[in-house]
Short mmCIF file of C-alpha atoms in Angstrom, two decimals:
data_model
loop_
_atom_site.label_atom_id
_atom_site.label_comp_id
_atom_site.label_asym_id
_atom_site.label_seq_id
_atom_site.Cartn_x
_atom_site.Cartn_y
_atom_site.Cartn_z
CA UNK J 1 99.79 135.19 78.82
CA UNK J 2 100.54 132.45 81.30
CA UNK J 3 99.39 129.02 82.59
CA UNK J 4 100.08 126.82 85.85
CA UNK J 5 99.68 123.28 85.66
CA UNK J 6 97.68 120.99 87.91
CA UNK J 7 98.23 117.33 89.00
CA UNK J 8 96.18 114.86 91.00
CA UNK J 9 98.81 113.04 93.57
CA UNK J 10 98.52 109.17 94.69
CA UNK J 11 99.22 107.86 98.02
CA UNK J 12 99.65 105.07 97.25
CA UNK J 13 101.16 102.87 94.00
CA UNK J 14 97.81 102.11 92.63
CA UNK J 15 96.16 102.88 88.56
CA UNK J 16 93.69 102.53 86.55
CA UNK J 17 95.78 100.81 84.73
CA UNK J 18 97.50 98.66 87.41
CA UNK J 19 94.81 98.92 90.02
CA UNK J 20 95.45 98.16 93.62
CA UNK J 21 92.56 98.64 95.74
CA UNK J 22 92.17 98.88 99.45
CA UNK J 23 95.83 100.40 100.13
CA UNK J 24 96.95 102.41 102.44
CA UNK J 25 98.75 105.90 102.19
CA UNK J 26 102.84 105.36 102.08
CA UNK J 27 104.55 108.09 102.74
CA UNK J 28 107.66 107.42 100.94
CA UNK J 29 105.42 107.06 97.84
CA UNK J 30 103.61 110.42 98.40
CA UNK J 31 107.47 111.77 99.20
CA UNK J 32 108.68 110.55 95.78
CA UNK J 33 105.21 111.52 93.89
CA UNK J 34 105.21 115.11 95.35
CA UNK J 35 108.92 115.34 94.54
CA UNK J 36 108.26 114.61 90.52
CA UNK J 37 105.62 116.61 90.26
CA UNK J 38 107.44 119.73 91.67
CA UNK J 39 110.54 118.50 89.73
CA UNK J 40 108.49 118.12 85.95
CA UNK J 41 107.41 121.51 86.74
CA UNK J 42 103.66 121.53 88.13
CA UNK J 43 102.41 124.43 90.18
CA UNK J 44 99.56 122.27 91.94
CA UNK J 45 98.90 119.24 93.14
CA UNK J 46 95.14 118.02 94.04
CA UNK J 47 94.13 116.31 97.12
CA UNK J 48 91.25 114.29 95.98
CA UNK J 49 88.29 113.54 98.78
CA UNK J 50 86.25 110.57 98.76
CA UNK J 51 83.86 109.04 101.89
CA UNK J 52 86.19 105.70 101.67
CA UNK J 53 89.45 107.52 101.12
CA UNK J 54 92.14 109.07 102.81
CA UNK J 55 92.56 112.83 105.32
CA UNK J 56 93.46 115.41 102.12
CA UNK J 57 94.78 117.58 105.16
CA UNK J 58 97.30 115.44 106.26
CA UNK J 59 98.63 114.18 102.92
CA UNK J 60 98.71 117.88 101.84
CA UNK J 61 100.61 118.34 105.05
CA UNK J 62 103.00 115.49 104.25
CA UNK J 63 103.30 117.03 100.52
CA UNK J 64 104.05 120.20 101.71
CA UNK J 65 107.31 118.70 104.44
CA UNK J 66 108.67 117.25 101.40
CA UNK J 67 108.31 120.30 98.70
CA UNK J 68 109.54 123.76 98.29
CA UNK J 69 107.05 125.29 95.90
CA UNK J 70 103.96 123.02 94.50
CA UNK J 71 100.62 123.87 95.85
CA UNK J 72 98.60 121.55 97.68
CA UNK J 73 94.80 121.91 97.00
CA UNK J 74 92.78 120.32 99.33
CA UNK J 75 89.57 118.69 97.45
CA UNK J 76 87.09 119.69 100.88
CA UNK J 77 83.08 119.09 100.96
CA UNK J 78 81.30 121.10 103.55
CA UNK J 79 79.28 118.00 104.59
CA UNK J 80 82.42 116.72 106.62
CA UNK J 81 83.68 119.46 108.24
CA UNK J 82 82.35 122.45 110.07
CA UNK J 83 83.58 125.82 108.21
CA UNK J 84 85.33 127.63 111.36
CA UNK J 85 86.81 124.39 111.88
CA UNK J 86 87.79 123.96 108.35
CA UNK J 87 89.00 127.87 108.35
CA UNK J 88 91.55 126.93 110.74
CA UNK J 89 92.67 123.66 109.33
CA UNK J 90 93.05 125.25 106.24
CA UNK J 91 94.80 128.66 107.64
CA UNK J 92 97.02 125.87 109.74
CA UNK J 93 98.02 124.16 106.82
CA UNK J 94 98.75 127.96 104.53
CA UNK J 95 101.50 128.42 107.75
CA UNK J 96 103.02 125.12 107.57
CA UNK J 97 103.26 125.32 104.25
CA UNK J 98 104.98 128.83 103.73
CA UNK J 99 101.30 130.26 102.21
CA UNK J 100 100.94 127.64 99.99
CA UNK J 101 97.64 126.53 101.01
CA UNK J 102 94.91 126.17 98.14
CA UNK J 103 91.12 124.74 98.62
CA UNK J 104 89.09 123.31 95.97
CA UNK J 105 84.95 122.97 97.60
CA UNK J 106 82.85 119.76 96.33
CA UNK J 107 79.53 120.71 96.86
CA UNK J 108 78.45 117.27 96.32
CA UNK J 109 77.13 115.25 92.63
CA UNK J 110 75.75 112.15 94.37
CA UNK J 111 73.30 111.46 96.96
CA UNK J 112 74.33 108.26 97.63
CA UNK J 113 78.14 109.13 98.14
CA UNK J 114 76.85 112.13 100.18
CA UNK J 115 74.44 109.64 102.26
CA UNK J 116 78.07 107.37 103.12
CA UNK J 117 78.95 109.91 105.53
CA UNK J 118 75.39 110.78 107.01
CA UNK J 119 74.92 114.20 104.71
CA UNK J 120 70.95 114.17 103.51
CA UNK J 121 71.33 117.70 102.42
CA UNK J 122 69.34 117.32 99.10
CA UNK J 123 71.33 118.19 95.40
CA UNK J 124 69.74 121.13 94.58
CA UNK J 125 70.71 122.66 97.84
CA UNK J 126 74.16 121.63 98.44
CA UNK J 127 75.33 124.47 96.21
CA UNK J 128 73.42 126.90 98.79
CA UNK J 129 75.47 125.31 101.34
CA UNK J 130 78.83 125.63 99.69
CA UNK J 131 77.99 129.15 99.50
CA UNK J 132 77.07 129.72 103.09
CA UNK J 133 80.09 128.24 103.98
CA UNK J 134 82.83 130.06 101.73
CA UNK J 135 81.51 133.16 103.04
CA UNK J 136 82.39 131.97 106.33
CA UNK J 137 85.31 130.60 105.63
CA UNK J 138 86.53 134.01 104.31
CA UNK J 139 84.94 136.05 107.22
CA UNK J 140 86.87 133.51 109.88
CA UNK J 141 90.37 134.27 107.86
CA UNK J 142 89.56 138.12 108.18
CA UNK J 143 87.62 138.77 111.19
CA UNK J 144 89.99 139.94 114.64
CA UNK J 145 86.73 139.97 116.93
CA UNK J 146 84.47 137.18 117.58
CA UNK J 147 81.36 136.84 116.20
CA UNK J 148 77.75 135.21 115.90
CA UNK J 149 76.48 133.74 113.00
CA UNK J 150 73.08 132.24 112.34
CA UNK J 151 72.02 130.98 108.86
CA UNK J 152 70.62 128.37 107.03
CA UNK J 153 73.17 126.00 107.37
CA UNK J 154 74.97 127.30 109.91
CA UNK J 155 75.03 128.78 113.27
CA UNK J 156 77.79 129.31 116.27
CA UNK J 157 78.29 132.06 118.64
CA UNK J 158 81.20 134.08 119.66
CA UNK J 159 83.76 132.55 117.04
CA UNK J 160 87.45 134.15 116.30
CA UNK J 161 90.44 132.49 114.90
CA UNK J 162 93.79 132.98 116.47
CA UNK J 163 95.46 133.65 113.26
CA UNK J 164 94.98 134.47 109.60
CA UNK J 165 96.60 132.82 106.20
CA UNK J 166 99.81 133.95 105.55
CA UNK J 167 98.59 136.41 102.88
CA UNK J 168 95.68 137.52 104.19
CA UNK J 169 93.27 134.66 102.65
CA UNK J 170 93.69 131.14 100.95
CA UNK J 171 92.62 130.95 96.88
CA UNK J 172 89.23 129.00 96.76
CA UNK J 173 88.28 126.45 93.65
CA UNK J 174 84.24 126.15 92.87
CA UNK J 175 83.67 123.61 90.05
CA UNK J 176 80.53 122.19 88.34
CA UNK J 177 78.39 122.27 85.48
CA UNK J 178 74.98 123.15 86.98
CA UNK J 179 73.47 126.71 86.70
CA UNK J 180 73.90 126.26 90.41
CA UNK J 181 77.50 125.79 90.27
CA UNK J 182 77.72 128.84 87.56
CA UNK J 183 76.20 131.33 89.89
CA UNK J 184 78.16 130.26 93.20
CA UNK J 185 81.24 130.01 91.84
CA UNK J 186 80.93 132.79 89.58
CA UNK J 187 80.12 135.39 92.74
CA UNK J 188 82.57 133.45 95.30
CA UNK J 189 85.07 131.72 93.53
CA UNK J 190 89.50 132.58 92.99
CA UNK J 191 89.22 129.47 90.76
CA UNK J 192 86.67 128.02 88.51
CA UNK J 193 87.32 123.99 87.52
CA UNK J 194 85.93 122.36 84.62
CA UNK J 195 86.07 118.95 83.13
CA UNK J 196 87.80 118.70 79.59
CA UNK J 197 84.96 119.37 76.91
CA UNK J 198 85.27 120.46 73.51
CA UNK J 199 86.78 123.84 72.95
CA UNK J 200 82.99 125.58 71.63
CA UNK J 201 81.32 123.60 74.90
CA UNK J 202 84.11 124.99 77.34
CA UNK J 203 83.88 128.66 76.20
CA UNK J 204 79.98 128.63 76.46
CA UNK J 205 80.42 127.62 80.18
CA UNK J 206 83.45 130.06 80.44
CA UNK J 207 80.93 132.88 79.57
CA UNK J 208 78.15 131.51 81.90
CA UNK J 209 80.47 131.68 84.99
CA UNK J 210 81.51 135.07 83.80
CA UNK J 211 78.06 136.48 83.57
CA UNK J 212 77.85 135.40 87.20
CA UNK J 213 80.59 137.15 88.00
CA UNK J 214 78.98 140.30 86.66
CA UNK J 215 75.94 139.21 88.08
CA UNK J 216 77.25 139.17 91.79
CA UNK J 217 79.19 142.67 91.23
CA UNK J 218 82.45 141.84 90.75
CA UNK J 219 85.36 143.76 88.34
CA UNK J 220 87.05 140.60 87.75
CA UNK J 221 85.86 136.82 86.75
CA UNK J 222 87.03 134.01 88.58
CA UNK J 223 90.68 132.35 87.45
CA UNK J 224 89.84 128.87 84.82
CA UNK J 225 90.95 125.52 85.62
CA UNK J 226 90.17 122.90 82.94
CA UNK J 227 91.35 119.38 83.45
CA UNK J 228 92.09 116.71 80.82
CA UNK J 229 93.76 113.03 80.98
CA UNK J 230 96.30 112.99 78.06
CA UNK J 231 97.40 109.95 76.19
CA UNK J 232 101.11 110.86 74.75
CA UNK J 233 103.59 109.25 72.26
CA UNK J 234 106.17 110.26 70.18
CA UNK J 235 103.92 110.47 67.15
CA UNK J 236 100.39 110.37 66.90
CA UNK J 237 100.09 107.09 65.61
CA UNK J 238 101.84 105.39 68.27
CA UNK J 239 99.89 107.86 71.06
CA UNK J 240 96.56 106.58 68.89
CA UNK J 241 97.76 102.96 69.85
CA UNK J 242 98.23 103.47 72.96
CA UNK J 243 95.16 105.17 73.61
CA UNK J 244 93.23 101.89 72.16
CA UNK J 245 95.17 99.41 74.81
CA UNK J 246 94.45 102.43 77.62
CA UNK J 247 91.18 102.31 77.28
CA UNK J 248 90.34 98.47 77.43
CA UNK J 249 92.60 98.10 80.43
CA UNK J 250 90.58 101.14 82.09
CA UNK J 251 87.00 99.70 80.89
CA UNK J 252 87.82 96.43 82.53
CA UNK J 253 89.12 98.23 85.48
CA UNK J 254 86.28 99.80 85.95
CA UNK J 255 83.59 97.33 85.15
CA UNK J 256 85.63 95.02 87.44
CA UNK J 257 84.60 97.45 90.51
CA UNK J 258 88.49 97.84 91.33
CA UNK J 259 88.26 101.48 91.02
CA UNK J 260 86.44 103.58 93.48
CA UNK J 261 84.94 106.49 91.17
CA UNK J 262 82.78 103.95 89.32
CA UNK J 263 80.84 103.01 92.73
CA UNK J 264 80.23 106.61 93.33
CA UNK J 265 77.88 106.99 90.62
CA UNK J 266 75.07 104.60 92.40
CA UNK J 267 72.19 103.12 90.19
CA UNK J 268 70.84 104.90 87.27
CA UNK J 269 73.72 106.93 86.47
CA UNK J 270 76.22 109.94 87.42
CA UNK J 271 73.12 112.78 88.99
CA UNK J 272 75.98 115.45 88.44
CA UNK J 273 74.99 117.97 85.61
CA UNK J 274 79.24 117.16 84.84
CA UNK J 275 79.10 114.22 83.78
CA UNK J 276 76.01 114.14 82.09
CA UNK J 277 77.44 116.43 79.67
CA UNK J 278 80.60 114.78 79.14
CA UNK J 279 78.56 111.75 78.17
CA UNK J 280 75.94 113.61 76.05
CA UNK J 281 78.96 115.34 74.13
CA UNK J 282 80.41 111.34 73.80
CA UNK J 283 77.42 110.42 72.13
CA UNK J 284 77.96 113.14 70.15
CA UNK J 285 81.42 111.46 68.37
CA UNK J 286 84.87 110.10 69.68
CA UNK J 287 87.09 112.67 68.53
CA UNK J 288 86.64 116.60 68.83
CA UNK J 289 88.85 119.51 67.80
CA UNK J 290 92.37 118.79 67.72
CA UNK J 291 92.79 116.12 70.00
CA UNK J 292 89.96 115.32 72.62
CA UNK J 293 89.06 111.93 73.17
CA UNK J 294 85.55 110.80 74.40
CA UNK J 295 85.89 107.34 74.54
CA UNK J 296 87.77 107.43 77.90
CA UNK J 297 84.51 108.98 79.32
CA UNK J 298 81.96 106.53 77.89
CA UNK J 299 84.04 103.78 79.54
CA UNK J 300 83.86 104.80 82.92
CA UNK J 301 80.77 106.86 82.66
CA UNK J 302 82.07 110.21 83.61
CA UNK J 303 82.96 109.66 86.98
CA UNK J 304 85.37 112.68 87.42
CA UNK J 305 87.88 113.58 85.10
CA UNK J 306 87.81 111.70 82.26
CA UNK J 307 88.19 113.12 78.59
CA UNK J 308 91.61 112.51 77.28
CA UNK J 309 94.16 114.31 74.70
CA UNK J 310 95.46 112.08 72.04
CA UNK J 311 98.50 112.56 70.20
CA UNK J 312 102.08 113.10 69.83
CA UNK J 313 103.61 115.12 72.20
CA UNK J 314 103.29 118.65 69.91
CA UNK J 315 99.94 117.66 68.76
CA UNK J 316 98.76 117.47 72.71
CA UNK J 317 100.95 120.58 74.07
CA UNK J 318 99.08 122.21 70.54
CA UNK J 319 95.43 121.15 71.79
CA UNK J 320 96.17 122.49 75.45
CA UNK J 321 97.49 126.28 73.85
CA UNK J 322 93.96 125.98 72.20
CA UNK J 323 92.21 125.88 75.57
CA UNK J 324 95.00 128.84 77.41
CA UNK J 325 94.05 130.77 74.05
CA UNK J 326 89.99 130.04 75.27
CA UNK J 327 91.42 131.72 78.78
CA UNK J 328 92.65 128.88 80.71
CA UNK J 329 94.16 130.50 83.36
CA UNK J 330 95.44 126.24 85.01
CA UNK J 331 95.91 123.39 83.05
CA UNK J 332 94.75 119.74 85.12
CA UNK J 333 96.61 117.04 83.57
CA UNK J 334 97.20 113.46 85.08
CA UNK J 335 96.86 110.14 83.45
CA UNK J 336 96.23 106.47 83.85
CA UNK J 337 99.54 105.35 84.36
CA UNK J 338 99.71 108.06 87.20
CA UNK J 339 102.85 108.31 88.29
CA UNK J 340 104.90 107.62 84.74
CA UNK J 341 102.39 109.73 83.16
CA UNK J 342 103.03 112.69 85.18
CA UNK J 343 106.82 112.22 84.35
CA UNK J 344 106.29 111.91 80.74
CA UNK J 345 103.95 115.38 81.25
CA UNK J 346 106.99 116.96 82.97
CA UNK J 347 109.39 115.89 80.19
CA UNK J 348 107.71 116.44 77.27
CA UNK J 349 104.43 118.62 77.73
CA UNK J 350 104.54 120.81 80.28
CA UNK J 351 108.08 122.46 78.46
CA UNK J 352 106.67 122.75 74.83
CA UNK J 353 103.70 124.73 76.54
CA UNK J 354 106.21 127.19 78.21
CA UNK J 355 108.12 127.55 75.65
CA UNK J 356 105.47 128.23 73.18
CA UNK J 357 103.75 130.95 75.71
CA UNK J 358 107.50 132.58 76.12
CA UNK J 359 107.87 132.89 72.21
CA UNK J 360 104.58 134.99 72.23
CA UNK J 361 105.68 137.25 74.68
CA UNK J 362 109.06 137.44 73.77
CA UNK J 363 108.01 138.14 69.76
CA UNK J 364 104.47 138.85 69.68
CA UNK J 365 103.98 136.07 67.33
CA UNK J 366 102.97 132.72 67.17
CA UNK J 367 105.76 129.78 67.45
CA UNK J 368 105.95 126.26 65.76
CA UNK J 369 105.73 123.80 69.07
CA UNK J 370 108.82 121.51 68.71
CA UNK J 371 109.20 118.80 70.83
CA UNK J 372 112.44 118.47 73.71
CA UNK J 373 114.81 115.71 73.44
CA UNK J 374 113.53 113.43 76.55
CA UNK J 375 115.24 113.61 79.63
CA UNK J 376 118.16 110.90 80.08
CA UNK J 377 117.08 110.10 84.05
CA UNK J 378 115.06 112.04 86.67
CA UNK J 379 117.71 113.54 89.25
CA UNK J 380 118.12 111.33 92.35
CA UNK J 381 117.23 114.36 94.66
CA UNK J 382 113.43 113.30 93.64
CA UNK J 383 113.69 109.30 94.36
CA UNK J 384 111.88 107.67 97.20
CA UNK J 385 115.56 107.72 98.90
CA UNK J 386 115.75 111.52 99.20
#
């Protein structure tokens, strides 16, 4: 049994927490971000996309200059780039980057987001789209001959890259909650993402993607990526405290229209099937299983990640074995504090998980997770200077 960890990266010095809106990307920031991620021990970081926001190609290009091992994933939605095109950009990138290329498709949860960048492509079709256009993507990265292609969404003649990925293909991430989102990503996807839910609401949709799986013929089920926003102390009491002053900074934020997700939504409410069950389980009760949190969700009504883990530092590395015991194949974790969170994650988290999983396989039984001394300092060779 194993897990990788996920992070989101920031380019620029901007929270929810201490929000900074209308920057710019820094390099040196993204430099020093990418360097503490890889440093703390994450295997991924995420590119986010949005129609106001920065290139994910070129930061993940500037991520990967500055890195030896973590994974850019490149958050891409077929509305803003042609698939051959995006084949190549992506296959470009894998070279660069020693094969370290990773795409995650956002088929799309809002019309008026969509509408920003002149896509009309209605919801319940933007799934269809995302699957005419993995296909393609795949068939560029493997075809040596050119071809013609004519579908519903897409058509060009005579098409052939000049090269392929460095191992033959680049991992694609599928994520959503939709029945939609179940049956593409089950057939298509390497990676299935889903948003932090309660252990018993997680493995239901675990099952549904897995039926698509079966469904589309496959042997195998696509890998699962589950992504949560923890809230860490040294006990749980003082992680519970913190949690409380988190989340009225972050409700402000967002009610203030600083942060961008909250403007995504448009009026009435998130469309995405996503979010609309991360609220519906809120309004079910704060606090589920061992450590979930709700309340960070109702606050900014869903908008993306949003559920937290609350607790010490063994009580939230506990709650996260839970969900690699579900099948978890990647962890997502990032916080509100971004940049210090992902530190603290590094320090204290991501080694208790390890350690736990290397007991199991080492003894075949079940460890007690004990928490690390903390760090002293972060090695210099990972400051903005390096």
């Amino acid at each position: 049994m194993s897990v990788e960890f996920i992070s989101l990266i920031n380019v620029w010095e901007s929270s929810e927490l201490h929000p900074r809106p209308g920057g710019a990307p820094d390099p040196a920031y993204i430099r020093k971000y990418a360097r503490y991620l890889e440093y703390g021990g994450f295997d991924y970081t995420l590119v986010a996309y949005g129609s106001g926001g920065y290139d994910p190609f070129t930061v993940s290009a500037t991520i990967a200059a500055h890195t030896e091992r973590i994974k850019p994933i490149v958050a891409l939605r077929p509305n803003i780039m042609y698939p051959t095109v995006a084949a190549q950009s992506l296959a470009t990138l894998d070279h660069l980057s020693g094969g370290r290329a990773v795409v995650h498709i956002i088929s799309g949860g809002s019309d008026q987001e969509q509408a920003r960048q002149g896509d009309y492509v209605g919801k319940d079709d933007r799934y269809a789209r995302s699957e005419e256009y993995v296909r393609l993507m795949r068939r560029a990265w493997t075809e040596t001959t050119p071809w013609d292609h004519d579908g519903r969404f897409y058509k060009f003649e005579n098409f052939v890259a000049g090269y392929r990925p460095v191992n033959g293909t680049i991992p694609v991430s599928i994520g959503g909650s939709s029945a939609e989102a179940y049956r593409v990503g089950g057939a298509l996807g390497d990676i299935f993402g889903l948003w932090g839910e309660p252990l018993a609401d997680t493995r239901q949709q675990m099952d549904r993607v897995a039926e698509q799986a079966r469904r589309a013929g496959r042997t195998d089920v696509p890998r699962t990526w589950v992504t949560f926003r923890p809230i860490i102390a040294e006990t749980d009491e003082l992680a519970w405290e913190k949690a409380r002053r988190t989340v009225g900074i972050v409700e402000q934020t967002h009610q203030s229209g600083a942060f961008a997700a909250r403007r995504m939504a448009g009026p009435g409410g998130p469309q995405n099937v996503g979010s609309q069950r991360v609220l519906e389980i809120a309004a079910r009760g704060d606090v589920h299983d061992r450590a979930l949190w709700m309340r960070t969700a109702a606050v900014t009504g869903a908008m993306g990640a949003s559920t937290a883990l609350v607790g010490s530092y063994e009580t939230v590395a506990a709650a996260l074995l839970d969900y690699v015991d579900l099948g978890a194949d990647l962890i997502s974790i990032r916080g509100y504090d971004n940049l210090n969170d992902a530190i603290d994650y590094g320090r204290y988290l991501i080694p208790l998980v390890r350690q736990e999983l290397a007991h199991r396989e080492a003894t075949g039984q079940r460890g007690t997770v004990v928490a690390q001394p903390p760090l002293e300092q972060v090695p210099a060779v990972v400051g903005s200077n390096a």
